[in-house]
Coordinates of C-alpha atoms and ligand atoms in Angstrom, one line a residue:
X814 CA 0.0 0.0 0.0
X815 CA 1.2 3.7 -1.0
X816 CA 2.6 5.6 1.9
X817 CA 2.7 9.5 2.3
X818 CA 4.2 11.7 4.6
X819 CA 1.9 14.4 6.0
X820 CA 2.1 16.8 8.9
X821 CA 1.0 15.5 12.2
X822 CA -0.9 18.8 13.0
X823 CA -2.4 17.9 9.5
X824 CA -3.5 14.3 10.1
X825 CA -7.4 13.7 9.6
X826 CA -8.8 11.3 12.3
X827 CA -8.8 7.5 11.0
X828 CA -5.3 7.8 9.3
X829 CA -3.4 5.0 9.4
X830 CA 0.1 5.0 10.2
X831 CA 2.4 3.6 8.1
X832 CA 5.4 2.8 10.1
X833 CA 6.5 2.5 14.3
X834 CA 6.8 5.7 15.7
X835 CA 9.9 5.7 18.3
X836 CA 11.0 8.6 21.0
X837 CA 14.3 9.9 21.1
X838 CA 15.0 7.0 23.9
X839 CA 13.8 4.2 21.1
X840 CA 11.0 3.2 22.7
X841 CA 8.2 2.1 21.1
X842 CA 5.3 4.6 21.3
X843 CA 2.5 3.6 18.1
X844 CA 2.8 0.8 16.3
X845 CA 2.3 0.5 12.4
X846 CA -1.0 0.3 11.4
X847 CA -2.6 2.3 14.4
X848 CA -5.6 4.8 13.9
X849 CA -4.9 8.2 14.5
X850 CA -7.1 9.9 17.0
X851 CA -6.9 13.4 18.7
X852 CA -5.2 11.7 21.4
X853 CA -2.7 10.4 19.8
X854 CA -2.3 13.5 17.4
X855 CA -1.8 15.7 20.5
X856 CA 0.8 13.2 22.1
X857 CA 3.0 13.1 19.0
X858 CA 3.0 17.1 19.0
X859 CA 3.5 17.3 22.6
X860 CA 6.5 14.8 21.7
X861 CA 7.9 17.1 18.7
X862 CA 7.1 14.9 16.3
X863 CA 6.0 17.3 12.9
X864 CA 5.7 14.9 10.6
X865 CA 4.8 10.8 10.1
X866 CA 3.9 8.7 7.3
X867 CA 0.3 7.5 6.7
X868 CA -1.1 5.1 4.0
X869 CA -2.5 6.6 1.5
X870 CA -6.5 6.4 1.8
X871 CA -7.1 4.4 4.0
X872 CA -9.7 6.1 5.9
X873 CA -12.3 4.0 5.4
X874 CA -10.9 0.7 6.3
X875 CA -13.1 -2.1 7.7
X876 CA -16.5 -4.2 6.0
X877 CA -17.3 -5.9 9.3
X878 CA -20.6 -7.3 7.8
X879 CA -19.3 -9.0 5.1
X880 CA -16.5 -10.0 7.0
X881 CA -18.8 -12.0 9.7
X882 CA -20.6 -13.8 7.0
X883 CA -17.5 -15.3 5.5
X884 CA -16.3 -16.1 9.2
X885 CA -19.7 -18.4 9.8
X886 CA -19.2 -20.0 6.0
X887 CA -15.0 -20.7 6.8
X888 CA -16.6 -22.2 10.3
X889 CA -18.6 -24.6 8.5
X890 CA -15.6 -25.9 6.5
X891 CA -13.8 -26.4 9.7
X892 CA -16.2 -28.3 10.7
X893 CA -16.3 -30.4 7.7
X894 CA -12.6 -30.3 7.7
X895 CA -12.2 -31.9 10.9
X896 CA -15.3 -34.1 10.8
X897 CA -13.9 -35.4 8.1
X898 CA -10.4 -36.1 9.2
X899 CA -12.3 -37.6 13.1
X900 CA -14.1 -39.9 10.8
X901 CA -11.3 -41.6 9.8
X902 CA -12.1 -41.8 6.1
X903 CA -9.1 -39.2 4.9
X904 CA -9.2 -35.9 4.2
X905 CA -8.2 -34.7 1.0
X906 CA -5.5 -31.9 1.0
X907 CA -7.5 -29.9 -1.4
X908 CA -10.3 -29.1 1.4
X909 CA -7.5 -27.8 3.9
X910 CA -5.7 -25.8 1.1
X911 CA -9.1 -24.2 -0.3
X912 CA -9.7 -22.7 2.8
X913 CA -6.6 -21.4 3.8
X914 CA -6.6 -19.7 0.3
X915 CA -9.3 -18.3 1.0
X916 CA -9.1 -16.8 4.0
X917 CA -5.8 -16.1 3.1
X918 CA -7.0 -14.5 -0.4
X919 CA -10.1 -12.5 0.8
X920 CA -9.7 -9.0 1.1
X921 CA -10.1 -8.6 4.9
X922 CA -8.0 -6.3 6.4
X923 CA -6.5 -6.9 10.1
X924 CA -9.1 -4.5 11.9
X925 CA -12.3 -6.2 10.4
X926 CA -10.4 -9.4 11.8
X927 CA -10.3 -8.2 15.1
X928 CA -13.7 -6.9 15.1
X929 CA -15.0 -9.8 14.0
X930 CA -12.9 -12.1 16.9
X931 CA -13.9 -10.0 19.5
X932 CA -17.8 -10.3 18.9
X933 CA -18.1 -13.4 17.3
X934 CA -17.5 -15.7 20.4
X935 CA -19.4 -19.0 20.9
X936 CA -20.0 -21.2 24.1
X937 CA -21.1 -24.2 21.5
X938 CA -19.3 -25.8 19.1
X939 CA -16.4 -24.0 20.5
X940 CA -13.5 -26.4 18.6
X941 CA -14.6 -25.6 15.1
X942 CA -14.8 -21.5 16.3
X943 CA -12.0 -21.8 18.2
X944 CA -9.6 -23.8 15.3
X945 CA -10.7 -20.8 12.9
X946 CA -10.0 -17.8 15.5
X947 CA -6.3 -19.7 16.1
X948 CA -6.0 -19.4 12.4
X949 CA -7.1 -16.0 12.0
X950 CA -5.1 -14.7 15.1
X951 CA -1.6 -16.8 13.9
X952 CA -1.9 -14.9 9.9
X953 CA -2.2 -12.0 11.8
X954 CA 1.2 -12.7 13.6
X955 CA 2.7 -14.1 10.5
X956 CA 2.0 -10.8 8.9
X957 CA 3.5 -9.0 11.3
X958 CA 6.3 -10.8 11.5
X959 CA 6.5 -10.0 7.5
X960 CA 6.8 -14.1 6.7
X961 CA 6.4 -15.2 3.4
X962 CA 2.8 -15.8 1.8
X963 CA 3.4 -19.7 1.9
X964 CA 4.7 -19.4 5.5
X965 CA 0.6 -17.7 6.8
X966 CA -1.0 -20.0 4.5
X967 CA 1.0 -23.1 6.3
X968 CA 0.2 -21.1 9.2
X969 CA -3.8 -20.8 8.6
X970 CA -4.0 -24.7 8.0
X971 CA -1.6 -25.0 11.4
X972 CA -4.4 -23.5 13.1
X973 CA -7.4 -24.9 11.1
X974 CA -6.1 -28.0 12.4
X975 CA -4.1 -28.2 15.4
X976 CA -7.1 -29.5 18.3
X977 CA -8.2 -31.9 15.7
X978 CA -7.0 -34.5 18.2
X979 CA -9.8 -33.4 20.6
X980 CA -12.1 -35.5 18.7
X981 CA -10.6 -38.6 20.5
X982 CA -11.1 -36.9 23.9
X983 CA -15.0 -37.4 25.2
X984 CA -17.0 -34.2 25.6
X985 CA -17.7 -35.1 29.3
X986 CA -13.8 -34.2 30.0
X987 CA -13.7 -31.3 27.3
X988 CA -16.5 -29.5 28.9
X989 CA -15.9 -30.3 32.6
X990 CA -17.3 -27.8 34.2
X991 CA -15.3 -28.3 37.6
X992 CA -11.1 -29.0 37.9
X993 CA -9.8 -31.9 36.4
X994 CA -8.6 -34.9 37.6
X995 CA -5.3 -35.8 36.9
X996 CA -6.5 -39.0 34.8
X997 CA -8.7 -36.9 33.0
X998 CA -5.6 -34.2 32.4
X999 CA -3.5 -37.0 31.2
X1000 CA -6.5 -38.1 28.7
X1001 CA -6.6 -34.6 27.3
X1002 CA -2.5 -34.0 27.1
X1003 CA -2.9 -36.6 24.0
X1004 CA -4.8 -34.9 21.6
X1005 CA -1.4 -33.1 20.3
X1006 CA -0.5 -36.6 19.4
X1007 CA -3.3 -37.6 18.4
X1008 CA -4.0 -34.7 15.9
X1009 CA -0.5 -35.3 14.6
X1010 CA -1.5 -38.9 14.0
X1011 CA -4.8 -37.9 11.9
X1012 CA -3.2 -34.4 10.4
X1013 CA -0.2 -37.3 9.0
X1014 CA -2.7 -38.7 6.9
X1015 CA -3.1 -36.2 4.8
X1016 CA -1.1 -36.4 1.5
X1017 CA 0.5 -33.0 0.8
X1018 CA 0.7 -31.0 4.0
X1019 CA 3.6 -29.4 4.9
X1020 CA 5.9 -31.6 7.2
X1021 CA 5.7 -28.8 9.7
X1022 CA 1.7 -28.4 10.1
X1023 CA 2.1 -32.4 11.9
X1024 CA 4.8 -31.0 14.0
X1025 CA 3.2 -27.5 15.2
X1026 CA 0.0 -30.0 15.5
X1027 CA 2.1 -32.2 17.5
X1028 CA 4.2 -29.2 20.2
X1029 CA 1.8 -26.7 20.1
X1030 CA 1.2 -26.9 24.1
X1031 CA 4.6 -27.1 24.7
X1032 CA 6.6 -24.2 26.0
X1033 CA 10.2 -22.1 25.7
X1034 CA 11.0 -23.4 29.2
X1035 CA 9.8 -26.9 28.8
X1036 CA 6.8 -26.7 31.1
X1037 CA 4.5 -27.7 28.4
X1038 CA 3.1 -31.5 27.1
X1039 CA 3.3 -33.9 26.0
X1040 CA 6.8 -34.5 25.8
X1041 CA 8.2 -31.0 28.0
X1042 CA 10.7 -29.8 24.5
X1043 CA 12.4 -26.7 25.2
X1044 CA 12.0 -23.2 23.0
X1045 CA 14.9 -24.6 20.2
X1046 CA 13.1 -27.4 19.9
X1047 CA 9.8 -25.7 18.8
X1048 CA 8.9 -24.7 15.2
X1049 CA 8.3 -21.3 14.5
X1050 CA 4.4 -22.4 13.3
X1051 CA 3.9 -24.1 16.9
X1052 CA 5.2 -21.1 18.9
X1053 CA 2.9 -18.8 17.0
X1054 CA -0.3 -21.4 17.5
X1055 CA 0.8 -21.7 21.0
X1056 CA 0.1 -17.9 21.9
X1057 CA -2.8 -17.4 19.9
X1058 CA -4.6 -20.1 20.8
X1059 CA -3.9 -19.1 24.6
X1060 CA -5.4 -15.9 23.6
X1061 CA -8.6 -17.4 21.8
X1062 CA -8.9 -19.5 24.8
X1063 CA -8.7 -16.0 27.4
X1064 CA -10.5 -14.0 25.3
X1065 CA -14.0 -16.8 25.0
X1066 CA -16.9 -17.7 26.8
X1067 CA -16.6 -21.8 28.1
X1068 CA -18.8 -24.0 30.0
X1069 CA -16.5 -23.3 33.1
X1070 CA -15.5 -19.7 32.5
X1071 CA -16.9 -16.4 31.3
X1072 CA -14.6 -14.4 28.7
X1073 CA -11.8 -12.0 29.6
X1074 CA -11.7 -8.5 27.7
X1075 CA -8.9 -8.4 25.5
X1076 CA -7.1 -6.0 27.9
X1077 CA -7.3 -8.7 31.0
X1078 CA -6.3 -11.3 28.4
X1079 CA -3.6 -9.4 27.3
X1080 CA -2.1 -8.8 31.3
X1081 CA -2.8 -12.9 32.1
X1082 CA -0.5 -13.5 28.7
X1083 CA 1.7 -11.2 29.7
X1084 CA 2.2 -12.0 33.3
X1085 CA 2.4 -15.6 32.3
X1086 CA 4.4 -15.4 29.0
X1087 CA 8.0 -14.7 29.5
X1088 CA 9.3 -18.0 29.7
X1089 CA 6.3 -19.7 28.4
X1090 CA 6.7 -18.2 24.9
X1091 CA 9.2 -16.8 22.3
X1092 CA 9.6 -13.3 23.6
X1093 CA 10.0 -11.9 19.8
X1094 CA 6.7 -13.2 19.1
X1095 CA 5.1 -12.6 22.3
X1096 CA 6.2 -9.0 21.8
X1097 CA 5.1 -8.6 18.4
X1098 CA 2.0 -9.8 18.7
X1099 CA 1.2 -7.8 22.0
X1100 CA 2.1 -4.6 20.5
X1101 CA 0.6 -4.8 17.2
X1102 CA -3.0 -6.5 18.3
X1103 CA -3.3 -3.7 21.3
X1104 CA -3.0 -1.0 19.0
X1105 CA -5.8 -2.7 17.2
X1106 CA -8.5 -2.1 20.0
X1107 CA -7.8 1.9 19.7
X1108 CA -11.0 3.0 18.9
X1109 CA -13.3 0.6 20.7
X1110 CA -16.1 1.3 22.2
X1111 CA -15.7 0.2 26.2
X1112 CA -18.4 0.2 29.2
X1113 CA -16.6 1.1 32.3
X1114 CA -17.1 -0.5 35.8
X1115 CA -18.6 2.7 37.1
X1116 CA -21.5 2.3 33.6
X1117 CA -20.0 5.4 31.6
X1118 CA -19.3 4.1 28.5
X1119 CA -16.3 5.4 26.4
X1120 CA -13.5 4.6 24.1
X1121 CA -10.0 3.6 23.9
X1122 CA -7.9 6.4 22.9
X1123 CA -4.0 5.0 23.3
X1124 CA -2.5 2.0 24.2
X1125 CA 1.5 2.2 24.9
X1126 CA 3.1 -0.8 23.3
X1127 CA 4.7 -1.7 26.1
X1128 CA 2.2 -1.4 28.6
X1129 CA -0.5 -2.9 27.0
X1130 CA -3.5 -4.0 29.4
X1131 CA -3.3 0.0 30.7
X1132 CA -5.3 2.2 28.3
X1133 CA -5.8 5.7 27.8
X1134 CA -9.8 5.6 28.0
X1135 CA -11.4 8.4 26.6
X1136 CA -14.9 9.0 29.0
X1137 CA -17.5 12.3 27.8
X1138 CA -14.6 13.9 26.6
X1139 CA -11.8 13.3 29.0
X1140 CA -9.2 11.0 29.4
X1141 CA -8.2 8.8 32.1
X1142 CA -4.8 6.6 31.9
X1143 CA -5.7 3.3 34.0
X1144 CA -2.2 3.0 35.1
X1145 CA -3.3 5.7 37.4
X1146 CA -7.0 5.4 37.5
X1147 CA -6.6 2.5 39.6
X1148 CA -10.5 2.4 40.9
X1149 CA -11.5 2.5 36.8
X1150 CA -11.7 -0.5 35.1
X1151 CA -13.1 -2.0 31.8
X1152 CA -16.1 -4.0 32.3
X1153 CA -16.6 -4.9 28.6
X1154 CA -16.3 -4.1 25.4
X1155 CA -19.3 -2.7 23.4
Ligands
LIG466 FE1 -4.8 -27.8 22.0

């Protein structure tokens, strides 16, 4: 996409930004691909920043209707997908690859996939919603990691397929409202293996997708299962599924939990993500998919309703919330919180 370079005092509300934006210490303070607001406008000017490059019309941005419809349609082939593949009568590669093309292919840009994820959550048939949102979430980070077209595509299959092995598990355990057991924790800890199993079966597939199937609850510091591997022993496909499929899992309904908002999800995975995940990734995908929530609409514990105006890079679960006209930073606002998002 064309980029332009235009005076900050001239930026029109809605401009995207079209590269990082760094202080004169190097930090990070908006991340490519951010909205500008008046908020943001005023704290670049405040900074000394004159000028910063946009992408060229881009105001508006996001189809979110059209975007929802193909999301239930790509569901349903999930669910034929890994119906399929449980049934045990093969799957034939074409299916997977048609898919991932097309979600790949359709013009959806990053914000009407975020929209879409944060509203579209279901409590039933949570695998098929939940193996399409890991998909979504992992292109996302393969885009920002600027890998190659084939890399997201493997990527979107990765995450199409990579709780397949659930369909060996019995519902009863999958939905346990209450702790589990440790017999029934040792039942579920197969189903990497057991998805690698079925997703070997199918001629074609990149030798990796079986593998990321296979470690993607493993972690960096070899706490995860089945086996305990350690971070160099990881693909780069199952250390991106591993962290958004954490953050699908935070961020929806179950049977035995209500939903986080992104901004709680995004504290838990930090708190518990050094160590547990590659910190490059971590950090790209925590700075690029805050910035992607500027704008929302949010109801606050005290019933104002409001909208998120900034969200530093590096601090990401604290927003600047903007509430009848004035802003609060709830780094400092410590009584303020985010109910939900509207
Ligand atoms: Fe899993």
């Amino acid at each position: 996409m064309k980029k332009v370079k235009v005076n900050v005092a001239d930026c029109n509300e809605g401009q995207m930004l079209a590269s990082d934006i760094f202080d004169e210490t190097g930090r990070l303070i908006v991340v490519k691909n951010t909205a500008i607001n008046d908020y943001i406008k005023n704290r670049l000017l405040e900074m000394g920043i004159k000028s910063i490059y946009v992408f060229y019309n881009t105001g508006n941005h996001s189809n979110p209707v059209e975007f929802k419809e193909s999301y239930e349609d790509d569901v349903n082939l999930v669910k034929e997908i890994i119906n399929e593949l449980s049934s045990g009568k093969g799957l034939n590669y074409e299916n997977v690859k048609l898919l991932s093309d097309n979600i790949y292919e359709s013009v959806k840009t990053n914000y009407e996939i975020i929209d879409c994820l944060n509203e579209v959550k279901r409590v039933d048939e949570y695998t098929y919603y939940h193996s399409l949102n890991v998909s979504l979430y992992s292109m996302l980070i393969g885009r920002w990691l600027e890998l190659s077209e084939e890399s997201i595509k493997d990527l979107i299959q990765a995450g199409i397929l990579h709780d397949v092995g659930k369909c060996r598990i019995s519902k009863e355990i999958l939905n346990k409202k209450d702790a589990l057991l440790p017999d029934e924790f040792e039942k579920i800890k197969m189903h990497p293996v057991y998805g690698y199993v079925m997703a070997k079966t199918i001629p074609n597939l990149n030798d990796d997708i079986p593998q990321a199937i296979l470690t993607h609850h493993e972690r960096e510091d070899g706490s995860g299962y089945p086996f305990g591997l350690k971070g160099d022993e990881l693909n780069l496909y199952s250390k991106i599924i591993a962290i958004s499929d954490v953050y699908d899992a935070l961020t929806s309904e179950r049977a035995y939990k209500s939903r986080q908002t992104p901004f709680d999800s995004l504290r838990t995975i930090q708190n518990i993500g050094y160590g547990y995940f590659d910190t490059k990734i971590l950090m790209t995908f925590l700075s690029n998919i805050s910035s992607y929530y500027i704008g929302s609409k949010v109801l606050m514990n005290t019933g104002d309703s409001g909208y998120v105006a900034y969200v530093d890079p590096l601090r990401v679960y604290y927003p600047i919330v903007c509430i009848k006209s004035d802003y609060y930073d709830l780094s400092k606002e410590k009584s303020l919180k985010i109910d939900r998002m509207l």
